[in-house]
Structures are given as C-alpha cells and as structure tokens.
Coordinates of C-alpha atoms in Angstrom, one line a residue:
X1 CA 0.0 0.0 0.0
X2 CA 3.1 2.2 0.9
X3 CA 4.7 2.1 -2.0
X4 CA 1.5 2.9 -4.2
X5 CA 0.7 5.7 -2.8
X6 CA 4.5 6.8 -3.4
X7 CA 3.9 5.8 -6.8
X8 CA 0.4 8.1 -7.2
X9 CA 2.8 11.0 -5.0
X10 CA 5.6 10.6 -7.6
X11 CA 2.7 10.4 -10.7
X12 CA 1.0 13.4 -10.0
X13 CA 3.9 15.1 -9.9
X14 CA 4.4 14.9 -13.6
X15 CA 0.8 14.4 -14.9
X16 CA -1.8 17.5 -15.1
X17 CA -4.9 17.0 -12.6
X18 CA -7.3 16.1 -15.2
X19 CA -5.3 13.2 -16.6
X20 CA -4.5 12.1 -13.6
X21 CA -7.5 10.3 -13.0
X22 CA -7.2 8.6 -15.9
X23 CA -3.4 7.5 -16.3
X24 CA -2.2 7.8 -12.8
X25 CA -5.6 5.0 -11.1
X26 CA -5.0 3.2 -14.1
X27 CA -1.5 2.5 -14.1
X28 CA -2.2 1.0 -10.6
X29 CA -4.3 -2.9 -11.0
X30 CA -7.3 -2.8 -9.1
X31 CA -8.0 1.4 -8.6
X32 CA -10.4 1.5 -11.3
X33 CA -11.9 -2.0 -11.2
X34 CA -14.6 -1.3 -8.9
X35 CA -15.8 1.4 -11.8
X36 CA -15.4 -0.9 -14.8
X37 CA -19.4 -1.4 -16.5
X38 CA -19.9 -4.3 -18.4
X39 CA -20.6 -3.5 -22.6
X40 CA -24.1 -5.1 -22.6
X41 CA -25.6 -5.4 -26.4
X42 CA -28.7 -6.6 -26.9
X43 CA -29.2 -10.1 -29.1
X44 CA -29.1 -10.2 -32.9
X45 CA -32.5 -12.6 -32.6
X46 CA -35.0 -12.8 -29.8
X47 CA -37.5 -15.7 -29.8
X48 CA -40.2 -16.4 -27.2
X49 CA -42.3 -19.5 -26.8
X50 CA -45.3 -19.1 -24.7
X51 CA -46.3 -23.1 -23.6
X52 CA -50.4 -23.3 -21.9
X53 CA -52.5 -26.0 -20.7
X54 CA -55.9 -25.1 -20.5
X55 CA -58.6 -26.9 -18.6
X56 CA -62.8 -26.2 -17.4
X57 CA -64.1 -28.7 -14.8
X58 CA -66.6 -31.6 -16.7
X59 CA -65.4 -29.9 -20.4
X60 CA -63.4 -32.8 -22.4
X61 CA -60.4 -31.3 -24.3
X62 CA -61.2 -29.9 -27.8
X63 CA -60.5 -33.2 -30.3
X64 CA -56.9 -33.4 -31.8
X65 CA -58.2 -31.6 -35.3
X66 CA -55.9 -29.4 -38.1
X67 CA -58.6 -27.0 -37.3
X68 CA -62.3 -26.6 -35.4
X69 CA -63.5 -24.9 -38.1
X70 CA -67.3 -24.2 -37.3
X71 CA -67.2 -25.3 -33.6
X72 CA -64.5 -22.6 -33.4
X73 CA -65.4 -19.7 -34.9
X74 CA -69.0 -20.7 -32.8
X75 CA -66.8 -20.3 -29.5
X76 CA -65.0 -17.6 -30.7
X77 CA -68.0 -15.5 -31.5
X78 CA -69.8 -16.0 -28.3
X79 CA -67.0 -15.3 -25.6
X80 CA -65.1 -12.8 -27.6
X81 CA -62.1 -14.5 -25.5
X82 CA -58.5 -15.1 -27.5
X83 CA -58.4 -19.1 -27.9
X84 CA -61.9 -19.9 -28.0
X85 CA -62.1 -19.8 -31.9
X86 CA -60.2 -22.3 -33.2
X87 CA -56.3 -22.5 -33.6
X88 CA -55.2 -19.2 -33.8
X89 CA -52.4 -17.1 -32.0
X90 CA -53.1 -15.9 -28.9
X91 CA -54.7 -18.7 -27.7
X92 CA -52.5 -19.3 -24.7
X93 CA -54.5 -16.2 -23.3
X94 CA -57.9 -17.8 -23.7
X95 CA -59.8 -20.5 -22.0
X96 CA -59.9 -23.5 -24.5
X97 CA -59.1 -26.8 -22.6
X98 CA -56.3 -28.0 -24.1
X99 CA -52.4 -27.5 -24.6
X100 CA -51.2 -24.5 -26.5
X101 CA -48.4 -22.9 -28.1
X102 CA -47.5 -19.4 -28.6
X103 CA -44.3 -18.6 -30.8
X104 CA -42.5 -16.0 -32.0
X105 CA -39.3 -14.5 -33.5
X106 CA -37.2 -11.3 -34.1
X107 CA -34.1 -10.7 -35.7
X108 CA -32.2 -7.4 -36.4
X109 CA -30.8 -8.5 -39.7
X110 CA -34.3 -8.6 -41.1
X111 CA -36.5 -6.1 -38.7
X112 CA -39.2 -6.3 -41.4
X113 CA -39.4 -9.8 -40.6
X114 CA -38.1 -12.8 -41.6
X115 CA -39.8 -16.5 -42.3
X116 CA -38.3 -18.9 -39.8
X117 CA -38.4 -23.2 -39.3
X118 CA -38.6 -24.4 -36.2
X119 CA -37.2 -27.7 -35.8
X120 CA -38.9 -29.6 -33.4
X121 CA -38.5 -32.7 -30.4
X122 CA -40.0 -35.8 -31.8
X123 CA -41.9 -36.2 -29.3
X124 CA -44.1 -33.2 -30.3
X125 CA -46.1 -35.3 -32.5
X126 CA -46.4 -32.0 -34.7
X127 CA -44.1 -33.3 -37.7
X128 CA -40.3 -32.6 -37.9
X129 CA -40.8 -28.6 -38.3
X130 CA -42.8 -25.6 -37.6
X131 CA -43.8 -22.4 -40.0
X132 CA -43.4 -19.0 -38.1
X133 CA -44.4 -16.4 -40.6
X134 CA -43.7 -12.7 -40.7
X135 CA -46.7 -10.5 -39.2
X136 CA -48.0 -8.1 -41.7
X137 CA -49.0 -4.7 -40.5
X138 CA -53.1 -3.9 -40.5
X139 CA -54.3 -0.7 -40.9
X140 CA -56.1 0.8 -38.6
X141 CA -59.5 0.1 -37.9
X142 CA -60.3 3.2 -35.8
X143 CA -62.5 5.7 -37.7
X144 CA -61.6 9.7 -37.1
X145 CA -64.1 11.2 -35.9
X146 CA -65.3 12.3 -31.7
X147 CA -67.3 10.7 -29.6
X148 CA -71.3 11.0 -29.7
X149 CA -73.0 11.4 -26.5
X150 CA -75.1 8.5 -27.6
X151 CA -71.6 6.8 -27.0
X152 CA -70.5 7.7 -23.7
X153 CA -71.0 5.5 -21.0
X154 CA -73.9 5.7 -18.5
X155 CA -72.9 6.0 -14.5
X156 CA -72.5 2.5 -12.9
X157 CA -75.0 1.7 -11.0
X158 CA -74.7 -1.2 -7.9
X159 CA -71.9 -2.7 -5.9
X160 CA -68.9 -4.9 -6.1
X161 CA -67.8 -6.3 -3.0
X162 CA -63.8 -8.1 -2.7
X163 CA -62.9 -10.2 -0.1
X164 CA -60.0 -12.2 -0.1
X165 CA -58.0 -15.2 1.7
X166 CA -58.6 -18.9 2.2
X167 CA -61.1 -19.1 5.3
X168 CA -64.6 -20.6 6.4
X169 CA -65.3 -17.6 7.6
X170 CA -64.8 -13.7 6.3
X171 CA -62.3 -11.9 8.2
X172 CA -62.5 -9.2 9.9
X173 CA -62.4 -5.7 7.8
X174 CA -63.7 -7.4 4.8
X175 CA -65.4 -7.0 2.4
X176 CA -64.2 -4.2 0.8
X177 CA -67.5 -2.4 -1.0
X178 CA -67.3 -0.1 -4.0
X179 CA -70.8 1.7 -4.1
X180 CA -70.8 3.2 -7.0
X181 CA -73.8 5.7 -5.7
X182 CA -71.3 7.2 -3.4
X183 CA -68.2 6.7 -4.8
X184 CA -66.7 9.0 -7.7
X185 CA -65.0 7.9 -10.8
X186 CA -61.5 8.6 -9.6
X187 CA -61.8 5.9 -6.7
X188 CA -63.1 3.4 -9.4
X189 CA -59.4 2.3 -10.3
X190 CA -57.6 2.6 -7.0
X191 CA -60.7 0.0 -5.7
X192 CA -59.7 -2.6 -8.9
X193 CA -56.2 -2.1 -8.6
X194 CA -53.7 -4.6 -8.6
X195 CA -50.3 -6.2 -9.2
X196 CA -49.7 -7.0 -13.0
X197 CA -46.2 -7.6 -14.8
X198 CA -45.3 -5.9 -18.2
X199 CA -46.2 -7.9 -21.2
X200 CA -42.7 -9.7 -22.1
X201 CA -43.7 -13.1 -24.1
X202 CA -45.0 -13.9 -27.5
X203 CA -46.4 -11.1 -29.8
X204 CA -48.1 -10.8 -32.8
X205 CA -46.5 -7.6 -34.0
X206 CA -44.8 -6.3 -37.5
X207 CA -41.6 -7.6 -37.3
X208 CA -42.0 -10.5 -35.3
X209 CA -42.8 -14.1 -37.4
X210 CA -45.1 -16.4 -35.5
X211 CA -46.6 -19.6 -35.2
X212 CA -49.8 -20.4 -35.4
X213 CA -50.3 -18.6 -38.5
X214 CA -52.4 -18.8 -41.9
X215 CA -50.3 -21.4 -43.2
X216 CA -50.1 -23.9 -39.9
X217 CA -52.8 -24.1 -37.6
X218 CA -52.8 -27.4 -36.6
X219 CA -54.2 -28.1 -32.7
X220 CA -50.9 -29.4 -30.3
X221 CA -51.7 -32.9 -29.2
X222 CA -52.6 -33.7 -26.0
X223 CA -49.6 -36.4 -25.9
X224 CA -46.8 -33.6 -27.1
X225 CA -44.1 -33.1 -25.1
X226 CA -41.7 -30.4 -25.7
X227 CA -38.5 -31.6 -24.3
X228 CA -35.0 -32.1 -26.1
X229 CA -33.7 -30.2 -29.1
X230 CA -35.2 -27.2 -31.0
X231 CA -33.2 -25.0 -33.5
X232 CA -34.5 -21.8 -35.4
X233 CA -33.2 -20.9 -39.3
X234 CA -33.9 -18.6 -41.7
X235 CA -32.8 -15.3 -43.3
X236 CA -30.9 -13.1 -40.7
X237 CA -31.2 -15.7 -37.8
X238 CA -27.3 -16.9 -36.7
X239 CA -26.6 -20.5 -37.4
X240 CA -26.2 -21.2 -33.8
X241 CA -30.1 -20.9 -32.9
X242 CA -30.5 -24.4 -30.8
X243 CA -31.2 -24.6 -27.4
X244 CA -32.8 -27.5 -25.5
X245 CA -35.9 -27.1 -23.1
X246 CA -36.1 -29.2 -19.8
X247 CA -38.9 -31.5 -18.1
X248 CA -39.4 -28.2 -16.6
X249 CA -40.7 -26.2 -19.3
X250 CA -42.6 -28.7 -20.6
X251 CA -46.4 -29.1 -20.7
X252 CA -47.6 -28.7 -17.1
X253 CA -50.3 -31.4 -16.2
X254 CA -54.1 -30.2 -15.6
X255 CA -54.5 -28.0 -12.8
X256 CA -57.7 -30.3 -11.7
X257 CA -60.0 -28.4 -9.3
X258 CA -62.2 -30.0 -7.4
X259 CA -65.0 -28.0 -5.1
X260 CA -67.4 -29.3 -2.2
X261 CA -69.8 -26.9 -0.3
X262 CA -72.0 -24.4 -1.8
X263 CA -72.8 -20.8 -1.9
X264 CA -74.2 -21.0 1.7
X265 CA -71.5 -22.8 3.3
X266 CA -67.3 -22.8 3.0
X267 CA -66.4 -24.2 0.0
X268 CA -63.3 -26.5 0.1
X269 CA -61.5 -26.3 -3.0
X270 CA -59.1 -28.6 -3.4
X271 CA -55.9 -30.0 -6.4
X272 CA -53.3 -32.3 -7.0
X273 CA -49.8 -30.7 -6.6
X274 CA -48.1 -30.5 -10.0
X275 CA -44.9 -31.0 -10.2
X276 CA -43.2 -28.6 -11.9
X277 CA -45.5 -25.7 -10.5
X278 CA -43.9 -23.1 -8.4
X279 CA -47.2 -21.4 -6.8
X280 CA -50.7 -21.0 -7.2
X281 CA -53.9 -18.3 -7.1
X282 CA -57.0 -18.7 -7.3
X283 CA -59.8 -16.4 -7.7
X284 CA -63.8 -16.6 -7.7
X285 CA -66.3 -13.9 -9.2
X286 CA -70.6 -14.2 -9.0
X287 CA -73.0 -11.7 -10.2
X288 CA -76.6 -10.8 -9.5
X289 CA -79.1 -8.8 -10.4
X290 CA -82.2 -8.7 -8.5
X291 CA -84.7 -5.9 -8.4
X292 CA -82.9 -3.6 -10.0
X293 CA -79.9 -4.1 -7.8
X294 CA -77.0 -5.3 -9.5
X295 CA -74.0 -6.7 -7.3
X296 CA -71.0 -8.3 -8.2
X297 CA -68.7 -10.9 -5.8
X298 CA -64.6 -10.8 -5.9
X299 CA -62.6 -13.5 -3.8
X300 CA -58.9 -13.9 -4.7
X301 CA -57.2 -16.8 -2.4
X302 CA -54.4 -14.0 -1.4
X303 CA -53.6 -13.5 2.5
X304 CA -53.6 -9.3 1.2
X305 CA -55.6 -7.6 -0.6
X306 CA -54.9 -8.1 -4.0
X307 CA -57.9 -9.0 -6.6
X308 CA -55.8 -11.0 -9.0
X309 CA -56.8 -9.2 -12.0
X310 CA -53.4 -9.1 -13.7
X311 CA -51.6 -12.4 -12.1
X312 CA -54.1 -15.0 -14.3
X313 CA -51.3 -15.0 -16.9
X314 CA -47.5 -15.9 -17.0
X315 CA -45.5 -14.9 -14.4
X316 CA -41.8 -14.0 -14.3
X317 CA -39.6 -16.2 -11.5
X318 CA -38.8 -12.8 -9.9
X319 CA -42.7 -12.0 -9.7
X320 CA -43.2 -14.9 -8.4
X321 CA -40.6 -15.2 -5.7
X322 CA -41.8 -11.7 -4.5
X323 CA -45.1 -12.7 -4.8
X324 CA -44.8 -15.6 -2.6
X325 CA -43.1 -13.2 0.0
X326 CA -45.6 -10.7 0.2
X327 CA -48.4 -14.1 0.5
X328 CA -50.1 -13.2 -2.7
X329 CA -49.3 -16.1 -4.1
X330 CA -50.2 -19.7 -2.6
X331 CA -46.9 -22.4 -2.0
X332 CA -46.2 -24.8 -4.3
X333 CA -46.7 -27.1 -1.3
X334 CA -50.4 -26.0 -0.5
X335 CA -53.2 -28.0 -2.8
X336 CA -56.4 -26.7 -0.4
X337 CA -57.7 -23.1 0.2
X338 CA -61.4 -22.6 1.7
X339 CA -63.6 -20.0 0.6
X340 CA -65.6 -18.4 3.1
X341 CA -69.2 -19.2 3.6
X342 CA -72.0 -17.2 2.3
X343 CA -70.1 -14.5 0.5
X344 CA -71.5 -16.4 -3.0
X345 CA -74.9 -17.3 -1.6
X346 CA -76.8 -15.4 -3.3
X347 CA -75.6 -15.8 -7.1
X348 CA -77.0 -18.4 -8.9
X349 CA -73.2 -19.3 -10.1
X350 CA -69.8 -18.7 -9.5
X351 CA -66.8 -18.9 -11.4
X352 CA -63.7 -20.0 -9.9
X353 CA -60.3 -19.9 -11.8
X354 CA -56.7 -21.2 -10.5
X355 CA -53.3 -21.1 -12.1
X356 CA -50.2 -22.5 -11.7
X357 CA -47.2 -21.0 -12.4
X358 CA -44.1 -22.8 -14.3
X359 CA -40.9 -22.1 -13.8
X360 CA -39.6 -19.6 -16.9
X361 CA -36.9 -20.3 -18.9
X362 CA -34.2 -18.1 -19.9
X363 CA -31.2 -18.2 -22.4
X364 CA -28.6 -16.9 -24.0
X365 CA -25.7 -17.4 -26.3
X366 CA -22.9 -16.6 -25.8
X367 CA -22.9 -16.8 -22.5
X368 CA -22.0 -13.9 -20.7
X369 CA -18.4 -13.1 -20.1
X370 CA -17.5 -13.4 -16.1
X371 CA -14.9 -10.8 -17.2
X372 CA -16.4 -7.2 -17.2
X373 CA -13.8 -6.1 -19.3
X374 CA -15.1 -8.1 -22.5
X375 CA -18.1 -7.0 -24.4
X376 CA -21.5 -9.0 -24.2
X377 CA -22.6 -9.4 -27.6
X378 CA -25.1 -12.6 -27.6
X379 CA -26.4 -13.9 -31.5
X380 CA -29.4 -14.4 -29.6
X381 CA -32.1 -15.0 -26.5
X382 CA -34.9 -17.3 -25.8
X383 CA -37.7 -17.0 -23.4
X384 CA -40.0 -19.8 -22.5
X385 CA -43.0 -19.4 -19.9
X386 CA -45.2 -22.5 -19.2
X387 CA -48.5 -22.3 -17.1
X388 CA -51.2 -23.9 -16.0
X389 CA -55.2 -22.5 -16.1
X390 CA -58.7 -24.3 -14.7
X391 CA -61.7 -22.8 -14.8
X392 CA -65.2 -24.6 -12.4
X393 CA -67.9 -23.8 -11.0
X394 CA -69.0 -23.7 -8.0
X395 CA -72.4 -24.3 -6.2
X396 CA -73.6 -27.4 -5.6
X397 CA -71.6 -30.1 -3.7
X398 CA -68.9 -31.4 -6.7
X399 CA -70.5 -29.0 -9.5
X400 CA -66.8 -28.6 -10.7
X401 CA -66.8 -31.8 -11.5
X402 CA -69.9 -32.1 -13.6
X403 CA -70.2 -31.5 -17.5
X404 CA -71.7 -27.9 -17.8
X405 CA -74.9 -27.3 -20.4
X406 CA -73.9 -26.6 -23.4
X407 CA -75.4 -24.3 -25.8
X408 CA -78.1 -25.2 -28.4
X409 CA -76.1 -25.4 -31.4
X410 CA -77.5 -22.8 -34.2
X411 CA -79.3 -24.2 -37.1
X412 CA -77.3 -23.9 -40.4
X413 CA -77.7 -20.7 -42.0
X414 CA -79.1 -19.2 -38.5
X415 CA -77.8 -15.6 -37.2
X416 CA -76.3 -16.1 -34.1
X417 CA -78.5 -14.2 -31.1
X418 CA -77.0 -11.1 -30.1
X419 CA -76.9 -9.5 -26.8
X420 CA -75.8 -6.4 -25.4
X421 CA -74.8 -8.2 -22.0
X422 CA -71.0 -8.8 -21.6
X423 CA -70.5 -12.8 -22.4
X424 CA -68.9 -14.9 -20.1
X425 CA -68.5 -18.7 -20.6
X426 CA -70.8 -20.4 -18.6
X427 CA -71.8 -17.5 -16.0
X428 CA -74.6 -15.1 -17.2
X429 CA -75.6 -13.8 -13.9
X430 CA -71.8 -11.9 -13.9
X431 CA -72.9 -10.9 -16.9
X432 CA -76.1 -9.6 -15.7
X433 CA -74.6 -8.1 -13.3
X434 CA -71.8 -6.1 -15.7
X435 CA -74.8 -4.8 -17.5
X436 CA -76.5 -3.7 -14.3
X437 CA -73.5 -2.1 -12.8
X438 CA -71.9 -0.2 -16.0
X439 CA -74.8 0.1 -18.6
X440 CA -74.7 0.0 -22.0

C-alpha cells in the first residue's frame, strides 16, 4: 500500500490533474476495477415460446383436429375470448381446454421480418418442423371522428364487494364495498387495482414471425411433449439458434379443481400438486341482479388484498418469488384453500379460476463473459414461460366436477342471437350483473 501511494505521489507530480484520473488510477491494478461497466448489447434474434395447458371442470379437451373450423369460430364469436375460436395465436390467453403454443421470433438482420423453421423434439407429435411467418402490419380500424353522447358510458350503478384469503369464515375488515352511488369515478381504479407484470412473451407484431399462422394451424396434441432439441433458421437468424428445453418447461399437467360446499357454506376447494409448478392463485367472481340491484362478488385466495386481476397469466420467477413473499401467491406445497361461507350465496353461479405458475426459462448465447472487461454481444435469447389455467364452477356439492350445459347449437344458416350483455363462458348472472353495474 506504501509504495503505491509513493507511486500516485511521484505520478501526480508529472501528470496535469485532469489526466490524472485517468493515467495515474489506471496505471495501478485494481483502482479503477470497482468502476469498470460491463458492454451489454442486446441479441441479434430474440425468440419467445409461450407453452399453456388449458382446462374447465366436466369440459373434455377440444378433439386433436388441423382446425375446429365451425365449432370454433361458434366459441370464438360468443366469448369474444382469444383461444376460443379455433387455432389461432393468442390462444394461450384464452380458456380453451387443451395444450397450446404461442411462438414468435425477431431478428435485427431482417426487422421487417423474416420467415423462420422451427425444428422440433420428436416427441411433439407435430411433424419434424414448424412455420413462423412474418406478421404483416393492419391498418387501422379506428375511424376519425369524436365521440357522440349517444356513445359515452352511463354511470354505474350497484356494488362490487372483494374479499380475499382462504377461510370458512370472512375476516374481519372485509369486504371491501365499491358503491358506486357514493363513490366517484377517480376511486373506481384505486378499488380494482392490482399487481400486473409488463407484457414480455410472444407477440403478434410487425416484425415478429409467429406460429400459429395462416399457413399452420394445426391443434398441439394432447400427448406432445416439448423436451430435447429445438433449432431456429432462416434469413438473418445466426446458425447457432438451438437450445434444448427441460422437463421443466414442458407441458404442465391439468390444474384439476375440485369444489365441495355451496354458496351458503365454506367451499373446500381442493388440487393435486403439480410437479413442476412453483405457486398458485386462485380467484372466484358471481354476479346478480335482483330488483334492479345489480352486485358483483370478488374473492382472490391471497392473504392481502390483492384482486388477481393481472396475475391470471404468466408470471416471471422474480414476480413470483416476490409474490410468494408478500403471500399473494399460494406455496407450491399448499393444494387446499377454503372459501368463506356465504359470501357467493346469493348468485345463482360462480366462477372459480386457478393457475399454476411454471418455472420460466431463460437463455442466451454466448454466455456472458465473467470478465467485465469483455463485451456482451449474444447472437441471440430465448424465453419460455409454461402455465397452468382451470376454470369450475361452484355451487352445488362437486359442480366442478360435472359436464356444464352446453349451448343449443344454431341451425345452419341461422344468425347467431346477439346481446348487449357482456359474455362470459358459462356465467350469465356476472354478466347480468356487468350490464346492471356499468350500462350500456
């Protein structure tokens, strides 16, 4: 140490202040090192694969077909929901029983976008490849023009009432009521809101080329697997695209839910564990509408406060691990959570909805130099995010567990019925209820 501070003494002797800094510290190893940044660029390619099983109590799994065609575009049109019409991207966001797949690639070589094959594991069962296509740009569907009065929406009218936790009973200080007779439009979000994540898997955008597309459709089968090798090509994507995905990132098994007790009474929901999940939440929502009075019912299975409006969707490891923290989320451990008694009792139906989150995948290559001194310049990055989604009933003792009604199927050439109450699958009283609360 002694000598080199003689050495800096002697140095600054010679060297004008300003250059000191930057001869004198790094003439000496290890003055400057604790300053030194990393040269971080961002990947030449980015690709994303969103993986989804999809499940509804007493609903068999769609049929392994190219495409459903009719059926479809009949499930598509009535829920409005991404996934319910067929094979189509996007449908990882939906509610379609079933195992999904959501891809999509980048590349800065080609940022119009650039056709790429995906070779695939055999045990896929999908053939030796997939298609991703390049996204073309839509124009805009949005007419110029301001809003009518006839357009604006009317006051809501009613209540929603949130409670949350697993518990027979309500705990104290709940539920949380949002009258909407008292209460002004500014406190209308801070009562609905909640934690959420940024948006960072699949997309269809410009740019991006994706699978499904117009070319490949074709439904995943319910015995695919997507462990071992897969490798991207095509114009602009570097030859060194392969990476391998894990048991862990694979399809995640059914998230089976299964309910006893009614709307009266606690209801005991109960799962299996799944193996490769790394929490769970679950959330239940009724509607009614008598007399006039609409009323809408929120229950998330959180130990806080949190409705669970954003966390029914992929999940980073980092949300997740904080989420677990705060006791948001539910242990990977815990397969029971009670809902309290009588908070449902007087909807006709509920709808209950669980997910579990899958472990996400990340890669890169080149790996990142340990030494902070060498550039990171990676040919490119791969995200995979696996989840698992059920959707029941509840009501009567084991509802979840029985086939739901289906819908009269239209006769051929029919118009479907339209409604101007907000469609959701196999709950029209929360539908009701939306219409009685917020109006047109």
């Amino acid at each position: 140490m002694k000598t080199r501070l003689l050495f800096l003494q002697s140095c600054s002797a010679r060297v004008a202040p300003l250059a000191l800094t930057l001869t004198c510290a790094a003439l000496v190893p290890g003055v400057n090192a604790w300053a030194q940044t990393q040269v971080v660029k961002p990947p030449v390619a980015q690709y994303w694969m969103d993986v989804a099983t999809m499940s509804m109590a007493g609903m068999d799994e769609m049929p392994d077909l190219p495409d459903m065609g009719a059926l479809g575009g009949l499930m598509g049109g009535m829920t409005g929901m991404p996934g319910m019409g067929g094979v189509s991207f996007g449908a990882t966001r939906g509610m379609m029983p079933g195992r999904w797949l959501d891809l999509a690639v980048v590349t800065q070589r080609k940022p119009a976008g650039t056709e790429a094959t995906q070779t695939i594991p055999a045990g896929q069962n999908m053939g030796p490849s997939l298609l991703l296509l390049p996204v073309q740009a839509q124009p805009s569907a949005r007419q110029p023009g301001r809003e009518s009065v006839d357009d604006m929406p009317e006051r809501p009218k009613g209540r929603i009432l949130f409670y949350w936790g697993c518990s027979e009973t309500v705990r104290p200080g709940q539920p949380r009521v949002l009258d909407f007779a008292k209460t002004e439009a500014p406190d209308y979000g801070k009562f609905m809101m909640g934690r959420a994540v940024r948006d960072s898997g699949a997309k269809a955008t410009p740019g991006h080329a994706v699978w499904p597309n117009e070319k490949q459709r074709q439904k995943v089968p319910a015995s695919a697997s997507l462990t071992g090798q897969h490798a991207l090509s095509g114009e602009g994507l570097p030859a060194s695209f392969k990476f391998a995905v894990g048991q862990a990132q694979d399809f995640m098994p059914k998230l089976a839910l299964s309910t006893q007790g009614s709307g009266a009474s606690a209801t005991q929901v109960s799962w299996p564990g799944l193996p490769t999940a790394r929490a769970y939440f679950l959330n239940a929502m009724s509607g009614s509408d008598n007399a006039g009075e609409a009323e809408m019912v929120i229950w998330s299975s959180s130990d806080v406060p949190e409705p669970g409006w954003g966390l029914m969707d992929y999940a980073s490891n980092a949300n997740v691990d904080q989420w677990l923290k705060e006791k948001v989320l539910l242990p990977a451990s815990q397969t029971r959570c009670a809902i309290p008694a009588g908070i449902f009792a007087k909807a006709q139906g509920a709808m209950l909805r669980g997910i579990a989150y899958g472990q996400e995948l990340n890669l890169a290559y080149p790996p990142r130099p340990t030494d902070k001194r060498i550039a990171w310049e990676p040919e490119w990055a791969a995200k995979v995010r696996v989840k698992s989604v059920s959707m029941a009933m509840l009501g009567e003792d084991g509802a979840s567990n029985r086939p739901q009604s289906r819908p009269d199927t239209p006769q051929p050439g029919a118009e479907p019925a339209k409604s101007n109450t907000p469609a959701i699958p196999g709950l029209p009283d929360v539908g009701r209820a939306l219409k009685g609360l917020f109006g047109k």
